Short mmCIF file of the C-alpha atoms (twelve columns), coordinates in Angstrom:
data_MODEL
# 
_entry.id   MODEL 
# 
loop_
_atom_site.group_PDB 
_atom_site.id 
_atom_site.type_symbol 
_atom_site.label_atom_id 
_atom_site.label_alt_id 
_atom_site.label_comp_id 
_atom_site.label_asym_id 
_atom_site.label_seq_id 
_atom_site.Cartn_x 
_atom_site.Cartn_y 
_atom_site.Cartn_z 
_atom_site.pdbx_PDB_model_num 
ATOM 1   C CA . UNK A 1   98.854  6.102   74.717 1 
ATOM 2   C CA . UNK A 2   97.592  9.361   76.346 1 
ATOM 3   C CA . UNK A 3   94.112  9.491   77.847 1 
ATOM 4   C CA . UNK A 4   93.249  12.539  75.705 1 
ATOM 5   C CA . UNK A 5   94.741  14.375  72.745 1 
ATOM 6   C CA . UNK A 6   94.064  17.031  70.117 1 
ATOM 7   C CA . UNK A 7   93.265  15.530  66.701 1 
ATOM 8   C CA . UNK A 8   94.843  17.055  63.635 1 
ATOM 9   C CA . UNK A 9   92.610  18.043  60.711 1 
ATOM 10  C CA . UNK A 10  92.238  15.412  58.025 1 
ATOM 11  C CA . UNK A 11  92.972  17.965  55.300 1 
ATOM 12  C CA . UNK A 12  94.217  21.502  54.889 1 
ATOM 13  C CA . UNK A 13  93.031  22.138  51.338 1 
ATOM 14  C CA . UNK A 14  89.503  22.303  49.947 1 
ATOM 15  C CA . UNK A 15  88.547  22.759  46.317 1 
ATOM 16  C CA . UNK A 16  85.934  25.212  45.124 1 
ATOM 17  C CA . UNK A 17  83.991  23.630  42.243 1 
ATOM 18  C CA . UNK A 18  86.611  20.876  42.335 1 
ATOM 19  C CA . UNK A 19  89.052  23.261  40.636 1 
ATOM 20  C CA . UNK A 20  90.076  26.245  42.770 1 
ATOM 21  C CA . UNK A 21  92.147  25.259  45.851 1 
ATOM 22  C CA . UNK A 22  91.235  26.937  49.144 1 
ATOM 23  C CA . UNK A 23  94.138  26.451  51.518 1 
ATOM 24  C CA . UNK A 24  93.678  26.737  55.286 1 
ATOM 25  C CA . UNK A 25  97.199  28.104  55.711 1 
ATOM 26  C CA . UNK A 26  96.472  30.998  53.348 1 
ATOM 27  C CA . UNK A 27  93.099  31.664  54.999 1 
ATOM 28  C CA . UNK A 28  94.775  31.947  58.410 1 
ATOM 29  C CA . UNK A 29  97.317  34.420  57.035 1 
ATOM 30  C CA . UNK A 30  94.630  36.526  55.341 1 
ATOM 31  C CA . UNK A 31  92.405  36.507  58.429 1 
ATOM 32  C CA . UNK A 32  95.359  37.562  60.566 1 
ATOM 33  C CA . UNK A 33  96.104  40.490  58.246 1 
ATOM 34  C CA . UNK A 34  92.463  41.626  58.331 1 
ATOM 35  C CA . UNK A 35  92.368  41.509  62.146 1 
ATOM 36  C CA . UNK A 36  95.652  43.429  62.370 1 
ATOM 37  C CA . UNK A 37  94.348  46.158  60.049 1 
ATOM 38  C CA . UNK A 38  91.037  46.471  61.921 1 
ATOM 39  C CA . UNK A 39  92.782  46.783  65.287 1 
ATOM 40  C CA . UNK A 40  95.328  49.204  63.855 1 
ATOM 41  C CA . UNK A 41  92.645  51.386  62.265 1 
ATOM 42  C CA . UNK A 42  90.702  51.710  65.520 1 
ATOM 43  C CA . UNK A 43  93.825  52.568  67.484 1 
ATOM 44  C CA . UNK A 44  95.026  55.044  64.835 1 
ATOM 45  C CA . UNK A 45  91.723  56.938  64.800 1 
ATOM 46  C CA . UNK A 46  91.731  57.019  68.608 1 
ATOM 47  C CA . UNK A 47  95.175  58.628  68.416 1 
ATOM 48  C CA . UNK A 48  93.872  61.355  66.134 1 
ATOM 49  C CA . UNK A 49  95.018  59.977  62.788 1 
ATOM 50  C CA . UNK A 50  93.021  60.084  59.576 1 
ATOM 51  C CA . UNK A 51  90.716  57.105  58.886 1 
ATOM 52  C CA . UNK A 52  92.022  54.727  56.238 1 
ATOM 53  C CA . UNK A 53  95.695  55.380  56.980 1 
ATOM 54  C CA . UNK A 54  96.461  51.877  58.273 1 
ATOM 55  C CA . UNK A 55  94.602  50.321  55.348 1 
ATOM 56  C CA . UNK A 56  96.753  52.313  52.933 1 
ATOM 57  C CA . UNK A 57  99.939  51.351  54.769 1 
ATOM 58  C CA . UNK A 58  98.909  47.695  54.684 1 
ATOM 59  C CA . UNK A 59  99.116  47.877  50.893 1 
ATOM 60  C CA . UNK A 60  102.840 48.461  51.410 1 
ATOM 61  C CA . UNK A 61  103.373 46.217  54.425 1 
ATOM 62  C CA . UNK A 62  101.681 42.996  53.292 1 
ATOM 63  C CA . UNK A 63  103.595 42.292  50.045 1 
ATOM 64  C CA . UNK A 64  106.873 43.407  51.605 1 
ATOM 65  C CA . UNK A 65  106.168 41.238  54.645 1 
ATOM 66  C CA . UNK A 66  105.326 38.151  52.613 1 
ATOM 67  C CA . UNK A 67  108.503 38.466  50.574 1 
ATOM 68  C CA . UNK A 68  110.598 39.093  53.671 1 
ATOM 69  C CA . UNK A 69  109.058 36.211  55.574 1 
ATOM 70  C CA . UNK A 70  109.657 33.783  52.745 1 
ATOM 71  C CA . UNK A 71  113.210 34.993  52.162 1 
ATOM 72  C CA . UNK A 72  114.093 34.459  55.812 1 
ATOM 73  C CA . UNK A 73  112.651 30.959  55.756 1 
ATOM 74  C CA . UNK A 74  114.452 29.942  52.571 1 
ATOM 75  C CA . UNK A 75  117.783 31.483  53.604 1 
ATOM 76  C CA . UNK A 76  117.786 29.871  57.047 1 
ATOM 77  C CA . UNK A 77  116.452 26.496  55.794 1 
ATOM 78  C CA . UNK A 78  118.085 26.443  52.375 1 
ATOM 79  C CA . UNK A 79  118.938 22.744  52.766 1 
ATOM 80  C CA . UNK A 80  115.228 21.969  52.357 1 
ATOM 81  C CA . UNK A 81  115.199 23.266  48.771 1 
ATOM 82  C CA . UNK A 82  118.748 23.198  47.432 1 
ATOM 83  C CA . UNK A 83  121.360 20.470  47.344 1 
ATOM 84  C CA . UNK A 84  121.449 16.823  46.217 1 
ATOM 85  C CA . UNK A 85  119.558 15.546  49.286 1 
ATOM 86  C CA . UNK A 86  116.971 18.347  49.580 1 
ATOM 87  C CA . UNK A 87  113.465 16.972  50.270 1 
ATOM 88  C CA . UNK A 88  111.899 19.715  48.134 1 
ATOM 89  C CA . UNK A 89  112.564 20.930  44.625 1 
ATOM 90  C CA . UNK A 90  114.132 24.417  44.258 1 
ATOM 91  C CA . UNK A 91  110.933 25.740  42.652 1 
ATOM 92  C CA . UNK A 92  109.051 24.879  45.850 1 
ATOM 93  C CA . UNK A 93  110.897 27.691  47.601 1 
ATOM 94  C CA . UNK A 94  108.226 29.874  45.995 1 
ATOM 95  C CA . UNK A 95  105.309 27.735  47.213 1 
ATOM 96  C CA . UNK A 96  104.333 29.963  50.096 1 
ATOM 97  C CA . UNK A 97  101.015 28.132  50.554 1 
ATOM 98  C CA . UNK A 98  102.888 25.039  51.754 1 
ATOM 99  C CA . UNK A 99  104.048 26.922  54.850 1 
ATOM 100 C CA . UNK A 100 107.306 28.565  55.741 1 
ATOM 101 C CA . UNK A 101 107.195 32.250  56.715 1 
ATOM 102 C CA . UNK A 102 109.899 33.581  59.019 1 
ATOM 103 C CA . UNK A 103 108.373 36.197  61.290 1 
ATOM 104 C CA . UNK A 104 111.696 38.004  61.607 1 
ATOM 105 C CA . UNK A 105 111.931 38.611  57.875 1 
ATOM 106 C CA . UNK A 106 108.226 39.448  57.625 1 
ATOM 107 C CA . UNK A 107 108.425 42.157  60.291 1 
ATOM 108 C CA . UNK A 108 111.727 43.569  59.034 1 
ATOM 109 C CA . UNK A 109 110.768 43.891  55.372 1 
ATOM 110 C CA . UNK A 110 107.167 44.777  56.252 1 
ATOM 111 C CA . UNK A 111 108.512 47.673  58.338 1 
ATOM 112 C CA . UNK A 112 110.484 48.838  55.310 1 
ATOM 113 C CA . UNK A 113 107.292 48.913  53.283 1 
ATOM 114 C CA . UNK A 114 105.508 50.872  56.030 1 
ATOM 115 C CA . UNK A 115 108.404 53.335  56.092 1 
ATOM 116 C CA . UNK A 116 107.898 54.043  52.397 1 
ATOM 117 C CA . UNK A 117 104.184 54.580  53.018 1 
ATOM 118 C CA . UNK A 118 104.808 56.853  56.002 1 
ATOM 119 C CA . UNK A 119 107.191 59.030  54.015 1 
ATOM 120 C CA . UNK A 120 104.566 59.578  51.358 1 
ATOM 121 C CA . UNK A 121 101.962 60.627  53.931 1 
ATOM 122 C CA . UNK A 122 104.272 62.637  56.182 1 
ATOM 123 C CA . UNK A 123 103.567 60.642  59.337 1 
ATOM 124 C CA . UNK A 124 105.823 59.205  62.012 1 
ATOM 125 C CA . UNK A 125 106.969 55.604  61.636 1 
ATOM 126 C CA . UNK A 126 107.291 55.231  65.417 1 
ATOM 127 C CA . UNK A 127 103.679 56.344  65.919 1 
ATOM 128 C CA . UNK A 128 102.499 53.778  63.380 1 
ATOM 129 C CA . UNK A 129 104.661 51.053  64.948 1 
ATOM 130 C CA . UNK A 130 103.155 51.614  68.390 1 
ATOM 131 C CA . UNK A 131 99.670  51.643  66.895 1 
ATOM 132 C CA . UNK A 132 99.931  48.376  64.976 1 
ATOM 133 C CA . UNK A 133 102.003 46.365  67.485 1 
ATOM 134 C CA . UNK A 134 99.006  44.715  69.259 1 
ATOM 135 C CA . UNK A 135 97.438  43.932  65.898 1 
ATOM 136 C CA . UNK A 136 100.603 42.221  64.683 1 
ATOM 137 C CA . UNK A 137 100.636 40.016  67.782 1 
ATOM 138 C CA . UNK A 138 96.965  39.134  67.234 1 
ATOM 139 C CA . UNK A 139 97.670  38.352  63.568 1 
ATOM 140 C CA . UNK A 140 100.446 35.969  64.589 1 
ATOM 141 C CA . UNK A 141 98.088  34.251  67.019 1 
ATOM 142 C CA . UNK A 142 95.708  33.566  64.139 1 
ATOM 143 C CA . UNK A 143 98.363  32.760  61.557 1 
ATOM 144 C CA . UNK A 144 99.876  30.010  63.723 1 
ATOM 145 C CA . UNK A 145 96.757  27.931  63.154 1 
ATOM 146 C CA . UNK A 146 97.957  27.491  59.589 1 
ATOM 147 C CA . UNK A 147 100.704 25.262  60.999 1 
ATOM 148 C CA . UNK A 148 97.989  23.187  62.663 1 
ATOM 149 C CA . UNK A 149 96.267  22.514  59.345 1 
ATOM 150 C CA . UNK A 150 99.599  21.730  57.667 1 
ATOM 151 C CA . UNK A 151 100.690 19.457  60.559 1 
ATOM 152 C CA . UNK A 152 104.061 21.179  60.781 1 
ATOM 153 C CA . UNK A 153 106.359 22.822  63.323 1 
ATOM 154 C CA . UNK A 154 105.109 20.662  66.177 1 
ATOM 155 C CA . UNK A 155 107.134 19.901  69.288 1 
ATOM 156 C CA . UNK A 156 108.675 16.847  70.821 1 
ATOM 157 C CA . UNK A 157 106.599 13.764  71.757 1 
ATOM 158 C CA . UNK A 158 104.401 14.136  74.835 1 
ATOM 159 C CA . UNK A 159 101.746 12.163  76.714 1 
ATOM 160 C CA . UNK A 160 100.026 15.271  78.099 1 
ATOM 161 C CA . UNK A 161 96.227  15.457  77.609 1 
ATOM 162 C CA . UNK A 162 96.654  18.284  75.099 1 
ATOM 163 C CA . UNK A 163 99.177  16.391  72.982 1 
ATOM 164 C CA . UNK A 164 98.682  16.929  69.247 1 
ATOM 165 C CA . UNK A 165 98.064  13.925  67.024 1 
ATOM 166 C CA . UNK A 166 100.369 13.942  63.976 1 
ATOM 167 C CA . UNK A 167 100.220 11.558  61.033 1 
ATOM 168 C CA . UNK A 168 103.207 9.159   61.193 1 
ATOM 169 C CA . UNK A 169 104.373 10.061  57.688 1 
ATOM 170 C CA . UNK A 170 104.898 13.743  58.487 1 
ATOM 171 C CA . UNK A 171 108.481 15.112  58.553 1 
ATOM 172 C CA . UNK A 172 109.855 15.279  62.095 1 
ATOM 173 C CA . UNK A 173 107.749 12.486  63.585 1 
ATOM 174 C CA . UNK A 174 109.350 9.887   65.852 1 
ATOM 175 C CA . UNK A 175 108.654 6.195   65.172 1 
ATOM 176 C CA . UNK A 176 106.226 4.796   67.724 1 
ATOM 177 C CA . UNK A 177 105.065 8.234   68.930 1 
ATOM 178 C CA . UNK A 178 101.572 9.496   68.135 1 
ATOM 179 C CA . UNK A 179 101.204 12.796  70.033 1 
ATOM 180 C CA . UNK A 180 103.463 15.852  70.197 1 
ATOM 181 C CA . UNK A 181 103.595 19.238  71.899 1 
ATOM 182 C CA . UNK A 182 101.196 21.597  70.036 1 
ATOM 183 C CA . UNK A 183 103.712 24.410  69.711 1 
ATOM 184 C CA . UNK A 184 101.369 26.239  67.336 1 
ATOM 185 C CA . UNK A 185 98.821  26.428  70.165 1 
ATOM 186 C CA . UNK A 186 101.387 27.532  72.744 1 
ATOM 187 C CA . UNK A 187 102.525 30.384  70.524 1 
ATOM 188 C CA . UNK A 188 98.987  31.348  69.552 1 
ATOM 189 C CA . UNK A 189 97.979  31.702  73.213 1 
ATOM 190 C CA . UNK A 190 101.178 33.579  74.028 1 
ATOM 191 C CA . UNK A 191 100.684 36.022  71.139 1 
ATOM 192 C CA . UNK A 192 97.065  36.669  72.038 1 
ATOM 193 C CA . UNK A 193 98.000  37.408  75.647 1 
ATOM 194 C CA . UNK A 194 100.784 39.678  74.403 1 
ATOM 195 C CA . UNK A 195 98.318  41.648  72.264 1 
ATOM 196 C CA . UNK A 196 96.085  42.391  75.266 1 
ATOM 197 C CA . UNK A 197 99.108  43.266  77.399 1 
ATOM 198 C CA . UNK A 198 100.378 45.768  74.817 1 
ATOM 199 C CA . UNK A 199 97.009  47.503  74.648 1 
ATOM 200 C CA . UNK A 200 96.855  47.756  78.437 1 
ATOM 201 C CA . UNK A 201 100.428 48.895  79.045 1 
ATOM 202 C CA . UNK A 202 100.284 51.431  76.221 1 
ATOM 203 C CA . UNK A 203 97.226  53.097  77.750 1 
ATOM 204 C CA . UNK A 204 98.355  52.758  81.357 1 
ATOM 205 C CA . UNK A 205 101.729 54.430  80.846 1 
ATOM 206 C CA . UNK A 206 101.034 56.467  77.670 1 
ATOM 207 C CA . UNK A 207 104.010 54.922  75.874 1 
ATOM 208 C CA . UNK A 208 105.124 56.656  72.693 1 
ATOM 209 C CA . UNK A 209 108.060 56.832  70.241 1 
ATOM 210 C CA . UNK A 210 108.122 53.125  69.396 1 
ATOM 211 C CA . UNK A 211 108.226 51.863  72.977 1 
ATOM 212 C CA . UNK A 212 105.053 49.772  72.600 1 
ATOM 213 C CA . UNK A 213 106.568 48.144  69.531 1 
ATOM 214 C CA . UNK A 214 109.779 47.500  71.475 1 
ATOM 215 C CA . UNK A 215 107.726 45.711  74.149 1 
ATOM 216 C CA . UNK A 216 106.063 43.661  71.425 1 
ATOM 217 C CA . UNK A 217 109.462 42.515  70.140 1 
ATOM 218 C CA . UNK A 218 110.719 41.776  73.646 1 
ATOM 219 C CA . UNK A 219 107.543 39.937  74.653 1 
ATOM 220 C CA . UNK A 220 107.348 37.885  71.487 1 
ATOM 221 C CA . UNK A 221 110.983 36.820  71.625 1 
ATOM 222 C CA . UNK A 222 110.632 35.609  75.226 1 
ATOM 223 C CA . UNK A 223 107.800 33.297  74.210 1 
ATOM 224 C CA . UNK A 224 109.455 32.266  70.975 1 
ATOM 225 C CA . UNK A 225 112.669 31.287  72.773 1 
ATOM 226 C CA . UNK A 226 111.115 28.599  74.973 1 
ATOM 227 C CA . UNK A 227 108.598 27.443  72.346 1 
ATOM 228 C CA . UNK A 228 111.391 27.111  69.783 1 
ATOM 229 C CA . UNK A 229 113.209 24.835  72.198 1 
ATOM 230 C CA . UNK A 230 110.284 22.371  72.068 1 
ATOM 231 C CA . UNK A 231 110.267 22.006  68.297 1 
ATOM 232 C CA . UNK A 232 111.765 18.986  66.546 1 
ATOM 233 C CA . UNK A 233 111.808 20.171  62.932 1 
ATOM 234 C CA . UNK A 234 115.205 20.469  61.277 1 
ATOM 235 C CA . UNK A 235 117.119 23.655  62.073 1 
ATOM 236 C CA . UNK A 236 120.644 25.017  62.281 1 
ATOM 237 C CA . UNK A 237 122.182 24.824  65.751 1 
ATOM 238 C CA . UNK A 238 124.833 27.121  67.211 1 
ATOM 239 C CA . UNK A 239 126.374 26.245  70.600 1 
ATOM 240 C CA . UNK A 240 123.485 23.942  71.362 1 
ATOM 241 C CA . UNK A 241 120.715 26.440  70.553 1 
ATOM 242 C CA . UNK A 242 118.577 26.669  67.435 1 
ATOM 243 C CA . UNK A 243 119.190 29.611  65.117 1 
ATOM 244 C CA . UNK A 244 115.816 31.145  65.951 1 
ATOM 245 C CA . UNK A 245 116.639 31.015  69.649 1 
ATOM 246 C CA . UNK A 246 119.803 33.043  69.043 1 
ATOM 247 C CA . UNK A 247 117.769 35.471  66.940 1 
ATOM 248 C CA . UNK A 248 115.309 35.786  69.831 1 
ATOM 249 C CA . UNK A 249 118.099 36.592  72.269 1 
ATOM 250 C CA . UNK A 250 119.607 39.274  70.032 1 
ATOM 251 C CA . UNK A 251 116.264 40.934  69.265 1 
ATOM 252 C CA . UNK A 252 115.201 40.788  72.915 1 
ATOM 253 C CA . UNK A 253 118.323 42.678  74.004 1 
ATOM 254 C CA . UNK A 254 117.937 45.167  71.139 1 
ATOM 255 C CA . UNK A 255 114.299 45.806  72.068 1 
ATOM 256 C CA . UNK A 256 115.161 46.433  75.725 1 
ATOM 257 C CA . UNK A 257 117.991 48.770  74.701 1 
ATOM 258 C CA . UNK A 258 115.655 50.806  72.489 1 
ATOM 259 C CA . UNK A 259 112.939 50.877  75.166 1 
ATOM 260 C CA . UNK A 260 115.465 52.412  77.574 1 
ATOM 261 C CA . UNK A 261 116.928 54.744  74.948 1 
ATOM 262 C CA . UNK A 262 113.521 56.234  74.019 1 
ATOM 263 C CA . UNK A 263 112.373 56.761  77.613 1 
ATOM 264 C CA . UNK A 264 113.039 60.537  77.569 1 
ATOM 265 C CA . UNK A 265 111.860 61.331  74.064 1 
ATOM 266 C CA . UNK A 266 109.296 64.119  74.091 1 
ATOM 267 C CA . UNK A 267 109.247 65.359  70.504 1 
ATOM 268 C CA . UNK A 268 105.923 65.359  68.731 1 
ATOM 269 C CA . UNK A 269 105.025 62.425  66.486 1 
ATOM 270 C CA . UNK A 270 103.103 63.381  63.386 1 
ATOM 271 C CA . UNK A 271 99.906  61.418  62.769 1 
ATOM 272 C CA . UNK A 272 99.067  63.307  59.603 1 
ATOM 273 C CA . UNK A 273 96.222  65.679  58.959 1 
ATOM 274 C CA . UNK A 274 92.538  65.195  58.416 1 
ATOM 275 C CA . UNK A 275 90.986  67.481  55.747 1 
ATOM 276 C CA . UNK A 276 88.713  70.035  57.413 1 
ATOM 277 C CA . UNK A 277 86.482  72.879  56.126 1 
ATOM 278 C CA . UNK A 278 87.967  76.341  55.893 1 
ATOM 279 C CA . UNK A 279 88.242  77.918  59.342 1 
ATOM 280 C CA . UNK A 280 88.776  81.441  60.652 1 
ATOM 281 C CA . UNK A 281 90.550  83.012  63.579 1 
ATOM 282 C CA . UNK A 282 90.583  80.862  66.701 1 
ATOM 283 C CA . UNK A 283 89.246  77.909  64.686 1 
ATOM 284 C CA . UNK A 284 92.485  77.847  62.690 1 
ATOM 285 C CA . UNK A 285 94.550  77.735  65.878 1 
ATOM 286 C CA . UNK A 286 92.471  74.815  67.157 1 
ATOM 287 C CA . UNK A 287 92.870  72.954  63.855 1 
ATOM 288 C CA . UNK A 288 96.626  73.521  63.952 1 
ATOM 289 C CA . UNK A 289 96.708  71.966  67.417 1 
ATOM 290 C CA . UNK A 290 94.863  68.877  66.207 1 
ATOM 291 C CA . UNK A 291 97.198  68.478  63.214 1 
ATOM 292 C CA . UNK A 292 100.330 68.749  65.352 1 
ATOM 293 C CA . UNK A 293 99.347  66.658  68.352 1 
ATOM 294 C CA . UNK A 294 96.334  64.617  67.289 1 
ATOM 295 C CA . UNK A 295 94.382  66.148  70.216 1 
ATOM 296 C CA . UNK A 296 92.202  69.180  70.491 1 
ATOM 297 C CA . UNK A 297 93.688  72.232  72.221 1 
ATOM 298 C CA . UNK A 298 91.608  72.680  75.400 1 
ATOM 299 C CA . UNK A 299 92.177  76.447  75.400 1 
ATOM 300 C CA . UNK A 300 90.843  76.946  71.873 1 
ATOM 301 C CA . UNK A 301 88.062  74.454  72.464 1 
ATOM 302 C CA . UNK A 302 86.908  76.512  75.417 1 
ATOM 303 C CA . UNK A 303 87.080  79.732  73.375 1 
ATOM 304 C CA . UNK A 304 84.965  78.191  70.628 1 
ATOM 305 C CA . UNK A 305 82.450  76.935  73.149 1 
ATOM 306 C CA . UNK A 306 82.200  80.412  74.721 1 
ATOM 307 C CA . UNK A 307 81.579  81.950  71.318 1 
ATOM 308 C CA . UNK A 308 78.884  79.392  70.585 1 
ATOM 309 C CA . UNK A 309 77.105  80.182  73.863 1 
ATOM 310 C CA . UNK A 310 77.191  83.968  73.376 1 
ATOM 311 C CA . UNK A 311 76.656  83.958  69.641 1 
ATOM 312 C CA . UNK A 312 72.866  84.319  69.953 1 
ATOM 313 C CA . UNK A 313 73.302  87.552  71.894 1 
ATOM 314 C CA . UNK A 314 75.335  89.050  69.064 1 
ATOM 315 C CA . UNK A 315 73.125  87.925  66.208 1 
ATOM 316 C CA . UNK A 316 71.257  90.655  64.407 1 
ATOM 317 C CA . UNK A 317 73.670  93.432  65.364 1 
ATOM 318 C CA . UNK A 318 76.392  94.388  62.909 1 
ATOM 319 C CA . UNK A 319 78.183  96.596  65.427 1 
ATOM 320 C CA . UNK A 320 80.471  94.511  67.625 1 
ATOM 321 C CA . UNK A 321 80.337  97.257  70.270 1 
ATOM 322 C CA . UNK A 322 76.592  97.011  70.577 1 
ATOM 323 C CA . UNK A 323 76.811  94.493  73.367 1 
ATOM 324 C CA . UNK A 324 78.814  97.005  75.436 1 
ATOM 325 C CA . UNK A 325 76.473  100.020 74.928 1 
ATOM 326 C CA . UNK A 326 74.634  101.307 78.057 1 
ATOM 327 C CA . UNK A 327 70.916  100.616 78.217 1 
ATOM 328 C CA . UNK A 328 68.496  103.252 76.942 1 
ATOM 329 C CA . UNK A 329 66.872  104.663 80.065 1 
ATOM 330 C CA . UNK A 330 65.316  107.803 78.509 1 
ATOM 331 C CA . UNK A 331 61.866  106.339 78.519 1 
ATOM 332 C CA . UNK A 332 62.035  105.482 82.207 1 
ATOM 333 C CA . UNK A 333 63.275  108.987 83.098 1 
ATOM 334 C CA . UNK A 334 60.353  110.571 81.262 1 
ATOM 335 C CA . UNK A 335 57.880  108.396 83.174 1 
ATOM 336 C CA . UNK A 336 59.395  109.514 86.507 1 
ATOM 337 C CA . UNK A 337 59.095  113.131 85.513 1 
# 
């Protein structure tokens, strides 16, 4: 028996008014989505995009992501729901609150939903991907705690002080063993560290054109590969590795290939336009610069500032040449005479 351990929660469902179920797994997913949107919104505005864009895109991404995540889980673990010896009924494949969201399917189908939203707003998908990548990692860090409340997807038995206590009747437990590797905690910490790394590296090297998102995929798959190897839940194995480990390898190589491929991309990425009041002359040129690049044109900004500083000298005179007219010295000449 280990000297210390992490206790599992006694329940993962609470009932509001003894009728409405409040499930911890669902709360973790919702909280993760909210955090991802908040982080994405702040980063999008800092890039010059219109406020509310990420919120609008989330309306596309979330339902697509949930469907994709569940489809991946059911397709890769179909034996849990279909067949004569399946531990769950086929209808339970729809019970998303019981756990079972494949991140690969969630990201893939969620990206499809974002693509639809980007097309409608005329903005670059790669710019959005780079913006939301740290938020996705943070959302995964939060969402993994849903596995903790469900007592699922834990690792092999361990006597380490941070071993996770699992009820003996849970699927995947080993007779006589009480504590297991808290793989949910390992992945949560890894994802949180990845989120901070992506924010730092994106600013430090000014990465664009989907390269931050490529680093997110590469970084996540590295962590997922070794954490997946600790898990003891049922899974398909190919050449001694779990299916998700092979998926991690393939996506890691694909992410590195894209990161290298996009290294020389210099084309502008549209972040959309923010409605502005009607402008004239040099103001229009400055607004065009903001719409195209998301940043103010220093040249036009300087021109506008110069006009603001000299505007008081021109007020009250309808003739633009008045400022260039020579001073009236007739009165002084008369006094000398």
